[in-house]
Coordinates of C-alpha atoms in Angstrom, one line a residue:
M1097 CA 37.8 17.3 -5.6
T1098 CA 34.1 18.5 -7.9
T1099 CA 34.4 22.6 -7.9
V1100 CA 31.4 24.9 -8.2
R1101 CA 30.8 28.1 -8.8
K1102 CA 28.0 29.7 -6.3
R1103 CA 26.3 31.7 -4.0
C1104 CA 27.1 31.9 -0.7
L1105 CA 23.9 31.7 1.7
N1106 CA 23.5 32.7 5.0
L1107 CA 19.8 32.2 6.5
R1108 CA 18.6 28.6 7.2
L1109 CA 15.1 26.9 6.9
D1110 CA 14.5 23.6 5.1
L1111 CA 14.5 23.4 1.1
L1112 CA 10.9 21.3 0.7
T1113 CA 7.9 23.4 -0.4
A1114 CA 4.7 24.4 -0.9
T1115 CA -20.4 12.7 -4.1
K1116 CA -20.2 10.4 -6.5
R1117 CA -20.6 6.0 -7.2
P1118 CA -17.3 4.4 -6.8
R1119 CA -15.0 3.8 -10.4
L1120 CA -12.2 2.1 -10.7
C1121 CA -10.4 3.1 -13.8
P1122 CA -7.9 1.2 -15.7
I1123 CA -5.7 3.4 -16.5
S1124 CA -3.9 1.7 -20.1
D1125 CA -4.4 -1.5 -22.4
V1126 CA -1.7 -3.1 -20.5
A1127 CA -1.9 -1.9 -17.7
A1128 CA -2.6 -5.5 -14.8
T1129 CA -5.5 -7.6 -14.1
Y1130 CA -8.1 -5.5 -12.6
S1131 CA -10.4 -5.5 -9.2
Q1132 CA -14.3 -5.8 -9.5
G1133 CA -15.3 -2.6 -7.7
I1134 CA -13.9 -3.6 -4.7
D1135 CA -11.3 -0.9 -3.0
L1136 CA -7.9 -2.0 -4.2
L1137 CA -6.5 -1.8 -0.2
S1138 CA -8.8 -4.7 0.6
Q1139 CA -7.2 -6.5 -2.1
H1140 CA -3.5 -5.8 -0.7
E1141 CA -1.5 -6.6 2.7
I1142 CA 0.7 -3.6 3.2
L1143 CA 3.9 -4.1 4.3
K1144 CA 5.2 -0.3 4.8
V1145 CA 4.8 3.1 4.4
L1146 CA 7.1 4.1 1.5
G1147 CA 6.2 7.9 2.4
R1148 CA 3.3 10.2 3.4
G1149 CA 3.1 13.9 2.7
D1150 CA -0.1 16.7 3.5
G1151 CA -1.8 14.4 0.6
G1152 CA -1.7 11.3 1.1
T1153 CA 0.4 8.4 1.6
V1154 CA 2.3 5.3 -0.1
N1155 CA 2.7 2.2 0.7
K1156 CA 4.5 -1.1 -0.4
V1157 CA 1.8 -3.4 -0.6
R1158 CA 2.0 -7.1 -1.6
N1159 CA -1.4 -8.7 -3.8
K1160 CA -3.1 -11.1 -1.6
Q1161 CA -3.8 -13.6 -4.7
T1162 CA -1.0 -13.3 -6.2
L1163 CA 1.9 -12.1 -4.2
A1164 CA 2.4 -9.2 -6.4
V1165 CA 4.3 -6.4 -5.2
Y1166 CA 3.5 -2.5 -5.9
A1167 CA 3.0 1.4 -4.4
L1168 CA -0.3 2.0 -3.3
K1169 CA -0.7 6.1 -3.6
I1170 CA -3.7 6.7 -1.2
I1171 CA -4.7 10.4 -1.5
R1172 CA -7.7 12.7 -0.4
G1173 CA -9.7 14.2 -2.6
D1174 CA -9.8 18.1 -4.0
I1175 CA -8.6 19.9 -6.3
K1176 CA -5.4 19.0 -7.3
S1177 CA -6.0 14.8 -6.7
S1178 CA -8.7 15.2 -9.6
Q1179 CA -6.2 16.6 -12.0
E1180 CA -3.9 14.5 -10.8
L1181 CA -6.0 11.3 -11.5
D1182 CA -6.8 13.6 -14.8
I1183 CA -2.7 13.2 -16.2
L1184 CA -2.3 9.7 -14.7
R1185 CA -5.0 8.4 -17.3
R1186 CA -3.3 10.3 -20.0
I1187 CA 0.0 8.6 -19.5
S1188 CA 1.8 5.4 -20.3
S1189 CA 5.6 5.3 -21.0
P1190 CA 8.4 2.5 -20.2
R1191 CA 10.1 6.0 -19.0
I1192 CA 7.6 6.9 -16.0
V1193 CA 6.3 4.4 -13.3
H1194 CA 3.5 2.8 -14.5
C1195 CA 0.2 3.6 -13.2
H1196 CA -2.1 0.0 -12.8
Q1197 CA -4.6 1.4 -11.8
I1198 CA -7.2 3.4 -10.2
F1199 CA -9.9 3.2 -7.6
E1200 CA -12.1 6.7 -6.5
K1201 CA -14.4 6.3 -3.5
P1202 CA -17.9 8.2 -2.9
S1203 CA -15.9 10.3 -0.1
G1204 CA -13.4 11.5 -2.5
E1205 CA -10.3 9.6 -1.5
A1206 CA -8.7 7.6 -4.7
Q1207 CA -6.3 4.6 -4.3
I1208 CA -3.6 4.6 -7.1
L1209 CA -2.3 1.1 -7.5
M1210 CA 1.3 1.9 -9.1
E1211 CA 4.9 -0.1 -10.2
Y1212 CA 6.8 -0.8 -6.7
M1213 CA 10.3 0.7 -8.0
D1214 CA 12.3 -1.6 -5.1
I1215 CA 16.0 0.8 -5.0
G1216 CA 13.9 3.4 -4.5
T1217 CA 14.9 7.2 -5.4
L1218 CA 17.6 8.6 -7.7
D1219 CA 18.8 10.7 -4.1
T1220 CA 18.9 7.7 -1.8
Y1221 CA 20.5 5.6 -4.6
R1222 CA 23.6 8.9 -4.4
K1223 CA 23.8 9.2 -0.9
S1224 CA 24.2 4.3 -0.3
H1225 CA 27.1 4.6 -3.7
G1226 CA 28.4 8.2 -3.1
H1227 CA 30.0 10.2 -6.1
L1228 CA 28.1 8.8 -9.8
C1229 CA 30.4 8.8 -12.5
E1230 CA 30.2 10.5 -15.5
E1231 CA 28.8 7.5 -17.5
V1232 CA 25.9 6.7 -15.1
I1233 CA 25.0 10.6 -15.2
A1234 CA 24.6 9.9 -19.0
D1235 CA 22.7 7.0 -18.7
I1236 CA 20.3 8.3 -16.0
S1237 CA 19.9 11.6 -18.0
R1238 CA 19.1 10.5 -21.2
Q1239 CA 15.8 7.8 -19.2
V1240 CA 14.8 11.1 -17.7
L1241 CA 15.1 13.3 -21.2
K1242 CA 12.6 10.6 -22.6
G1243 CA 10.5 11.1 -20.2
L1244 CA 10.3 14.4 -20.2
V1245 CA 9.9 14.4 -23.6
Y1246 CA 6.8 12.1 -23.7
M1247 CA 5.5 14.6 -21.1
R1248 CA 5.2 17.4 -23.3
S1249 CA 4.4 15.3 -26.3
K1250 CA 1.1 14.9 -23.8
N1251 CA 1.1 18.8 -22.9
I1252 CA 1.8 17.7 -20.0
L1253 CA 4.2 19.9 -16.9
H1254 CA 5.9 17.6 -14.3
H1255 CA 6.9 21.1 -12.5
D1256 CA 9.1 18.7 -9.4
I1257 CA 11.9 17.2 -10.7
K1258 CA 14.3 16.6 -8.2
P1259 CA 16.4 13.2 -6.9
S1260 CA 13.6 12.6 -4.7
N1261 CA 11.2 12.6 -7.2
L1262 CA 13.3 9.9 -9.9
L1263 CA 13.0 6.5 -9.1
I1264 CA 15.5 3.2 -9.7
N1265 CA 14.8 -0.3 -9.7
E1266 CA 17.0 -3.2 -10.0
K1267 CA 17.7 -3.1 -13.6
M1268 CA 18.9 0.4 -13.3
E1269 CA 16.0 1.6 -15.1
V1270 CA 15.1 5.2 -13.7
K1271 CA 11.6 6.5 -14.0
I1272 CA 10.1 9.8 -13.2
I1273 CA 7.7 9.2 -10.3
A1274 CA 3.8 9.1 -11.1
D1275 CA 3.4 12.2 -8.8
F1276 CA 1.8 15.0 -11.2
G1277 CA -0.5 16.6 -7.8
I1278 CA 1.1 19.3 -8.9
S1279 CA 1.6 19.2 -12.3
K1280 CA -0.6 20.9 -15.0
I1281 CA -1.9 19.9 -19.0
V1282 CA -0.9 22.5 -20.5
G1283 CA -3.1 24.3 -22.9
S1284 CA -3.0 25.7 -26.2
G1285 CA -1.8 29.5 -26.5
T1286 CA -0.4 28.8 -22.9
N1287 CA 3.2 31.0 -22.6
H1288 CA 3.8 30.9 -19.2
C1289 CA 2.7 29.6 -16.0
N1290 CA 2.3 31.0 -12.6
S1291 CA 2.0 28.1 -10.5
F1292 CA 4.1 28.6 -7.1
F1293 CA 4.0 25.5 -6.0
G1294 CA 6.4 23.1 -5.6
T1295 CA 9.9 22.8 -3.7
Y1296 CA 11.2 26.2 -4.1
A1297 CA 14.9 25.1 -4.3
S1298 CA 14.1 23.0 -7.8
M1299 CA 12.5 26.0 -9.4
S1300 CA 13.4 27.9 -12.6
P1301 CA 14.2 32.0 -12.4
E1302 CA 10.5 32.7 -14.7
R1303 CA 9.1 30.6 -12.4
F1304 CA 9.5 33.3 -9.5
D1305 CA 9.6 35.8 -11.2
T1306 CA 6.7 35.5 -13.8
V1307 CA 6.3 39.1 -14.8
K1308 CA 9.8 39.9 -15.6
N1309 CA 9.5 36.2 -17.4
S1310 CA 6.4 36.6 -19.1
E1311 CA 6.9 35.1 -22.7
Y1312 CA 8.9 31.9 -22.8
D1313 CA 8.9 28.2 -23.1
V1314 CA 6.9 26.9 -20.4
Y1315 CA 8.3 23.3 -20.6
A1316 CA 11.9 25.5 -20.2
A1317 CA 10.7 25.2 -16.5
D1318 CA 11.0 21.0 -16.4
A1319 CA 14.7 21.4 -18.2
W1320 CA 16.4 23.5 -15.4
S1321 CA 14.9 21.1 -12.2
F1322 CA 16.7 18.4 -14.7
G1323 CA 19.9 20.6 -14.6
V1324 CA 20.0 21.0 -11.1
T1325 CA 19.0 17.3 -9.8
T1326 CA 21.8 16.4 -12.2
M1327 CA 24.4 18.8 -11.2
E1328 CA 23.0 17.5 -7.3
V1329 CA 23.7 13.9 -8.0
Y1330 CA 27.2 14.1 -9.5
V1331 CA 28.6 17.3 -6.9
G1332 CA 27.0 15.2 -3.7
Y1333 CA 24.7 18.7 -2.5
Y1334 CA 22.8 21.4 -3.4
P1335 CA 24.6 23.6 -6.0
F1336 CA 23.2 26.7 -4.9
L1337 CA 24.2 26.3 -1.9
L1338 CA 27.6 25.5 0.0
Q1339 CA 29.0 22.3 0.5
E1340 CA 28.4 22.3 4.1
E1341 CA 25.3 23.8 4.7
K1342 CA 22.2 22.7 4.1
T1343 CA 19.5 24.4 4.1
A1344 CA 18.2 28.3 3.0
Y1345 CA 15.1 30.5 3.7
W1346 CA 13.6 30.5 0.3
L1347 CA 13.5 34.4 -0.2
A1348 CA 17.8 33.5 -0.2
L1349 CA 16.9 30.5 -2.5
M1350 CA 14.9 33.1 -4.7
S1351 CA 17.7 35.4 -4.4
A1352 CA 20.2 33.2 -5.0
I1353 CA 18.4 31.1 -8.4
C1354 CA 16.9 34.8 -9.7
G1355 CA 19.7 37.4 -9.3
G1356 CA 23.2 35.0 -9.1
E1357 CA 25.0 32.9 -12.0
P1358 CA 23.9 29.6 -12.4
P1359 CA 26.3 27.0 -10.8
C1360 CA 29.0 25.4 -12.9
L1361 CA 31.4 23.1 -12.7
T1362 CA 34.7 24.1 -12.2
N1363 CA 36.9 21.2 -11.5
S1364 CA 39.7 19.7 -14.0
S1365 CA 38.1 16.1 -14.0
S1366 CA 34.4 17.1 -15.7
T1367 CA 35.1 17.0 -19.0
S1368 CA 33.8 19.6 -21.3
Q1369 CA 30.6 17.7 -22.7
F1370 CA 29.6 17.0 -19.2
K1371 CA 30.1 20.7 -18.0
D1372 CA 28.7 22.1 -21.4
F1373 CA 25.4 20.0 -20.9
I1374 CA 25.3 21.2 -17.7
N1375 CA 25.2 25.1 -18.9
C1376 CA 22.8 23.7 -21.6
C1377 CA 20.3 22.8 -18.8
L1378 CA 21.1 25.7 -16.3
Q1379 CA 20.6 28.6 -19.2
K1380 CA 19.0 31.9 -16.4
Y1381 CA 17.0 33.2 -19.5
P1382 CA 14.9 30.2 -20.7
R1383 CA 14.7 31.3 -24.6
M1384 CA 18.2 30.2 -23.9
R1385 CA 17.3 27.1 -22.2
W1386 CA 17.9 23.6 -24.0
T1387 CA 15.0 21.3 -24.7
A1388 CA 14.8 18.1 -23.4
S1389 CA 14.5 17.0 -27.0
Q1390 CA 17.6 19.5 -28.1
L1391 CA 19.5 17.9 -24.9
L1392 CA 19.2 14.3 -25.9
L1393 CA 20.6 15.1 -28.6
H1394 CA 23.8 17.0 -26.8
P1395 CA 26.8 14.8 -27.5
F1396 CA 27.0 14.2 -23.4
V1397 CA 24.5 11.6 -24.0
A1398 CA 24.4 11.4 -27.7
E1399 CA 27.1 9.7 -28.2
Q1400 CA 26.7 7.2 -25.3
D1401 CA 23.1 6.1 -26.4
S1402 CA 22.4 2.7 -28.2
V1403 CA 18.7 2.7 -28.3

């Protein structure tokens, strides 16, 4: 049985958070066919709702003419949605869920037509398949890290890496979800980020305590969240909680993340390379934490990378 060193939390609560002309904006040169100024919802048949949140709704849709299946995200217009659209226009990577088209309505509503990942989230995949072996974890890690390296090259912080924000298709391609509502475009000279939006359970220590950690590599926060995600899909539960616990107050989470020691694998069945890989991700101090580029060179990932 896999064992993890962790703090005991006694409190309970949910782990999760916190006028213009219509225009159609192609995202990349390899995007799909474009509609001619007609909103995307009218061109597609809604098959089912994939998810709902404060910012909008994601539907599985089918094009009425081509019968191609996509995910269509509809978001209301606000500052965060404007930033998300700005980020989507910047990126095109095989490691990030592809955005085909954007249509903005005069009301401020935006419709985003995205690649449909048929298997679903890494969270649902892990729950349906049970324990994931190290070989599968290494392959998933490699793909996600390549996505994070790409995002860094575009000066983008994701800020919400977690199992439910990583999607898988039938080819076993793992991609970072194209949901950048709380992401950030990093400007030159930026050495910290005081954003408190996101999932508390995935936040790194420095995001809780920006005063104590005023000078650090801002991208280190995504590396921490990736480490927590990797460990969670391996052991089967959130590693800062006891296995039987499901939720905790955000204050208890902050205490465990900032005040306690990071969780680590202590069972004999895990390889030394995997244990060290997790430790490199979950260094409490951001200056000591490995970057996504460094993690791609770690033996746990690099030795199995044939690409």
